[in-house]
mmCIF file of C-alpha atoms in Angstrom:
data_model
loop_
_atom_site.group_PDB
_atom_site.id
_atom_site.type_symbol
_atom_site.label_atom_id
_atom_site.label_comp_id
_atom_site.label_asym_id
_atom_site.label_seq_id
_atom_site.Cartn_x
_atom_site.Cartn_y
_atom_site.Cartn_z
ATOM 1 C CA MET A 17 -26.402 -14.014 -13.603
ATOM 2 C CA THR A 18 -26.266 -17.707 -12.834
ATOM 3 C CA VAL A 19 -24.652 -20.444 -14.861
ATOM 4 C CA PRO A 20 -27.069 -23.196 -16.004
ATOM 5 C CA GLY A 21 -26.843 -26.188 -13.727
ATOM 6 C CA ARG A 22 -25.103 -24.238 -10.934
ATOM 7 C CA GLY A 23 -28.280 -22.733 -9.407
ATOM 8 C CA GLY A 24 -28.520 -19.877 -6.978
ATOM 9 C CA ARG A 25 -29.781 -16.369 -7.361
ATOM 10 C CA PRO A 26 -27.442 -13.537 -8.322
ATOM 11 C CA ARG A 27 -25.926 -11.510 -5.511
ATOM 12 C CA LYS A 28 -27.880 -8.444 -4.447
ATOM 13 C CA TRP A 29 -24.592 -6.497 -4.246
ATOM 14 C CA LYS A 30 -22.432 -6.938 -7.335
ATOM 15 C CA THR A 31 -19.206 -5.955 -5.567
ATOM 16 C CA PRO A 32 -18.020 -5.734 -1.957
ATOM 17 C CA GLU A 33 -17.338 -2.025 -2.547
ATOM 18 C CA LEU A 34 -20.983 -1.335 -3.465
ATOM 19 C CA MET A 35 -22.108 -3.223 -0.369
ATOM 20 C CA GLN A 36 -19.652 -1.220 1.781
ATOM 21 C CA ALA A 37 -21.036 2.054 0.402
ATOM 22 C CA ALA A 38 -24.603 0.980 1.285
ATOM 23 C CA ILE A 39 -23.474 -0.040 4.778
ATOM 24 C CA GLU A 40 -21.843 3.356 5.320
ATOM 25 C CA GLU A 41 -25.087 4.980 4.157
ATOM 26 C CA TYR A 42 -26.956 2.995 6.861
ATOM 27 C CA PHE A 43 -24.593 4.120 9.622
ATOM 28 C CA ARG A 44 -24.778 7.739 8.416
ATOM 29 C CA ALA A 45 -28.607 7.595 8.404
ATOM 30 C CA CYS A 46 -28.586 6.267 11.973
ATOM 31 C CA ASP A 47 -26.194 9.000 13.119
ATOM 32 C CA GLU A 48 -28.170 11.785 11.397
ATOM 33 C CA HIS A 49 -31.642 10.635 12.516
ATOM 34 C CA VAL A 50 -33.856 13.382 13.954
ATOM 35 C CA ASP A 51 -36.987 13.101 16.092
ATOM 36 C CA ARG A 52 -40.423 14.469 15.181
ATOM 37 C CA GLU A 53 -39.477 17.889 16.497
ATOM 38 C CA GLY A 54 -36.377 18.060 14.323
ATOM 39 C CA LYS A 55 -33.919 17.483 17.193
ATOM 40 C CA PRO A 56 -30.950 15.149 16.681
ATOM 41 C CA ASP A 57 -31.882 11.669 17.896
ATOM 42 C CA PRO A 58 -29.327 9.106 16.654
ATOM 43 C CA GLU A 59 -30.738 5.626 16.089
ATOM 44 C CA PRO A 60 -28.833 2.682 17.563
ATOM 45 C CA TYR A 61 -27.047 0.448 15.079
ATOM 46 C CA THR A 62 -28.640 -2.994 14.733
ATOM 47 C CA VAL A 63 -27.982 -6.049 12.583
ATOM 48 C CA THR A 64 -31.674 -6.191 11.663
ATOM 49 C CA GLY A 65 -31.738 -2.477 10.800
ATOM 50 C CA LEU A 66 -28.711 -2.948 8.566
ATOM 51 C CA ALA A 67 -30.348 -5.945 6.880
ATOM 52 C CA VAL A 68 -33.543 -3.979 6.200
ATOM 53 C CA HIS A 69 -31.504 -1.090 4.799
ATOM 54 C CA LEU A 70 -29.700 -3.516 2.475
ATOM 55 C CA GLY A 71 -32.999 -5.053 1.347
ATOM 56 C CA MET A 72 -32.592 -8.465 2.887
ATOM 57 C CA THR A 73 -33.538 -10.389 6.001
ATOM 58 C CA ARG A 74 -31.327 -10.626 9.062
ATOM 59 C CA GLN A 75 -30.638 -14.292 8.274
ATOM 60 C CA GLU A 76 -29.681 -13.493 4.682
ATOM 61 C CA LEU A 77 -27.296 -10.822 5.931
ATOM 62 C CA ILE A 78 -25.652 -13.234 8.359
ATOM 63 C CA GLN A 79 -25.237 -15.826 5.598
ATOM 64 C CA TYR A 80 -24.091 -13.339 2.947
ATOM 65 C CA GLY A 81 -20.432 -13.891 2.196
ATOM 66 C CA GLY A 82 -20.201 -16.808 4.615
ATOM 67 C CA ASP A 83 -19.105 -20.369 4.007
ATOM 68 C CA GLY A 84 -20.936 -21.856 1.073
ATOM 69 C CA ASP A 85 -22.355 -18.499 -0.048
ATOM 70 C CA PHE A 86 -20.674 -18.157 -3.390
ATOM 71 C CA GLN A 87 -21.742 -17.625 -6.949
ATOM 72 C CA PRO A 88 -20.275 -19.157 -10.088
ATOM 73 C CA GLY A 89 -17.239 -17.146 -11.048
ATOM 74 C CA ASP A 90 -16.543 -15.870 -7.503
ATOM 75 C CA ASP A 91 -12.961 -16.294 -6.506
ATOM 76 C CA ALA A 92 -11.664 -16.771 -2.973
ATOM 77 C CA ALA A 93 -10.543 -13.136 -2.740
ATOM 78 C CA GLN A 94 -14.015 -11.839 -3.633
ATOM 79 C CA ILE A 95 -15.720 -14.155 -1.139
ATOM 80 C CA GLN A 96 -13.253 -12.997 1.520
ATOM 81 C CA ALA A 97 -13.903 -9.352 0.612
ATOM 82 C CA TYR A 98 -17.669 -9.751 1.187
ATOM 83 C CA SER A 99 -16.956 -11.506 4.462
ATOM 84 C CA ASP A 100 -14.558 -8.753 5.585
ATOM 85 C CA VAL A 101 -17.097 -6.008 4.779
ATOM 86 C CA LEU A 102 -19.775 -7.722 6.870
ATOM 87 C CA LYS A 103 -17.410 -8.537 9.754
ATOM 88 C CA SER A 104 -16.410 -4.883 9.891
ATOM 89 C CA ALA A 105 -20.053 -3.749 9.940
ATOM 90 C CA ARG A 106 -20.928 -6.255 12.667
ATOM 91 C CA ALA A 107 -17.921 -5.106 14.727
ATOM 92 C CA ARG A 108 -19.125 -1.500 14.412
ATOM 93 C CA ILE A 109 -22.602 -2.524 15.607
ATOM 94 C CA GLU A 110 -21.040 -4.492 18.472
ATOM 95 C CA ALA A 111 -18.934 -1.471 19.474
ATOM 96 C CA ASP A 112 -22.095 0.652 19.535
ATOM 97 C CA VAL A 113 -23.872 -1.850 21.819
ATOM 98 C CA GLU A 114 -20.787 -2.070 24.044
ATOM 99 C CA GLY A 115 -20.626 1.732 24.234
ATOM 100 C CA ASP A 116 -24.307 1.929 25.211
ATOM 101 C CA LEU A 117 -23.630 -0.546 28.021
ATOM 102 C CA ARG A 118 -20.595 1.426 29.206
ATOM 103 C CA ARG A 119 -22.501 4.733 29.097
ATOM 104 C CA GLY A 120 -25.489 3.264 30.947
ATOM 105 C CA LYS A 121 -27.747 3.955 27.963
ATOM 106 C CA GLY A 122 -30.859 1.775 27.903
ATOM 107 C CA HIS A 123 -31.435 -1.254 30.081
ATOM 108 C CA PRO A 124 -28.169 -3.101 30.743
ATOM 109 C CA ALA A 125 -29.806 -6.533 30.426
ATOM 110 C CA GLY A 126 -30.601 -5.854 26.771
ATOM 111 C CA SER A 127 -27.011 -4.920 25.932
ATOM 112 C CA ILE A 128 -25.652 -7.846 27.937
ATOM 113 C CA PHE A 129 -28.039 -10.219 26.153
ATOM 114 C CA TRP A 130 -26.965 -8.901 22.738
ATOM 115 C CA LEU A 131 -23.263 -9.121 23.565
ATOM 116 C CA LYS A 132 -23.630 -12.697 24.862
ATOM 117 C CA ASN A 133 -25.305 -13.653 21.586
ATOM 118 C CA ALA A 134 -22.378 -12.012 19.787
ATOM 119 C CA GLY A 135 -19.971 -14.382 21.547
ATOM 120 C CA TRP A 136 -19.098 -12.467 24.707
ATOM 121 C CA THR A 137 -19.070 -14.347 28.014
ATOM 122 C CA ASP A 138 -19.334 -13.265 31.619
ATOM 123 C CA GLN A 139 -18.009 -16.390 33.256
ATOM 124 C CA LEU A 140 -15.319 -16.270 35.891
ATOM 125 C CA GLN A 141 -12.355 -18.495 35.173
ATOM 126 C CA ILE A 142 -10.024 -19.462 37.985
ATOM 127 C CA SER A 143 -6.755 -21.194 37.254
ATOM 128 C CA VAL A 144 -5.345 -23.481 39.946
ATOM 129 C CA ASP A 145 -2.345 -24.788 38.057
ATOM 130 C CA SER A 146 0.071 -22.148 39.371
ATOM 131 C CA PRO A 147 2.741 -23.273 41.846
ATOM 132 C CA VAL A 148 2.135 -22.851 45.552
ATOM 133 C CA ILE A 149 4.950 -21.160 47.425
ATOM 134 C CA VAL A 150 5.324 -21.938 51.098
ATOM 135 C CA VAL A 151 7.289 -19.439 53.126
ATOM 136 C CA ARG A 152 8.714 -20.603 56.450
ATOM 137 C CA PRO A 153 10.462 -18.461 58.968
ATOM 138 C CA PRO A 154 14.225 -18.974 59.244
ATOM 139 C CA GLN A 155 15.351 -21.570 61.783
ATOM 140 C CA VAL A 156 16.810 -20.315 64.979
ATOM 141 C CA GLU A 157 19.753 -22.187 66.559
ATOM 142 C CA GLY A 158 18.585 -24.509 69.238
ATOM 143 C CA ASP A 159 15.072 -24.774 67.774
ATOM 144 C CA PRO A 160 14.189 -28.491 67.404
ATOM 145 C CA ASP A 161 12.252 -27.947 64.129
#
């Protein structure tokens, strides 16, 4: 319910705990998916798949619980709880994509692309600010150097 003058539509998930239960249901459905012949065929976890399961768009899911996404009466702890639930779900999806890449499942470019969009980088960083140590042989008596 919204307060007059404050605008905004009510949250789809009344509490972070209800949202967490729906998220767990999504992951369980992916894990228990079977193919047309009735053989186990787990579905990969995806942000879009999670959003569809929760009845929202991918963009709404990304914004849900983020900065500025609050309702009248929400306190900081509740906003943080929504954010924590979604960060945990996204981390679980990211771990699944990372595992697929490690196991060689699917085309690696797809997993690499997804992980880069999730903030991973594959750049090589070289540091040149370490001291250089020069080792010289010991001087021998009578040697002019």
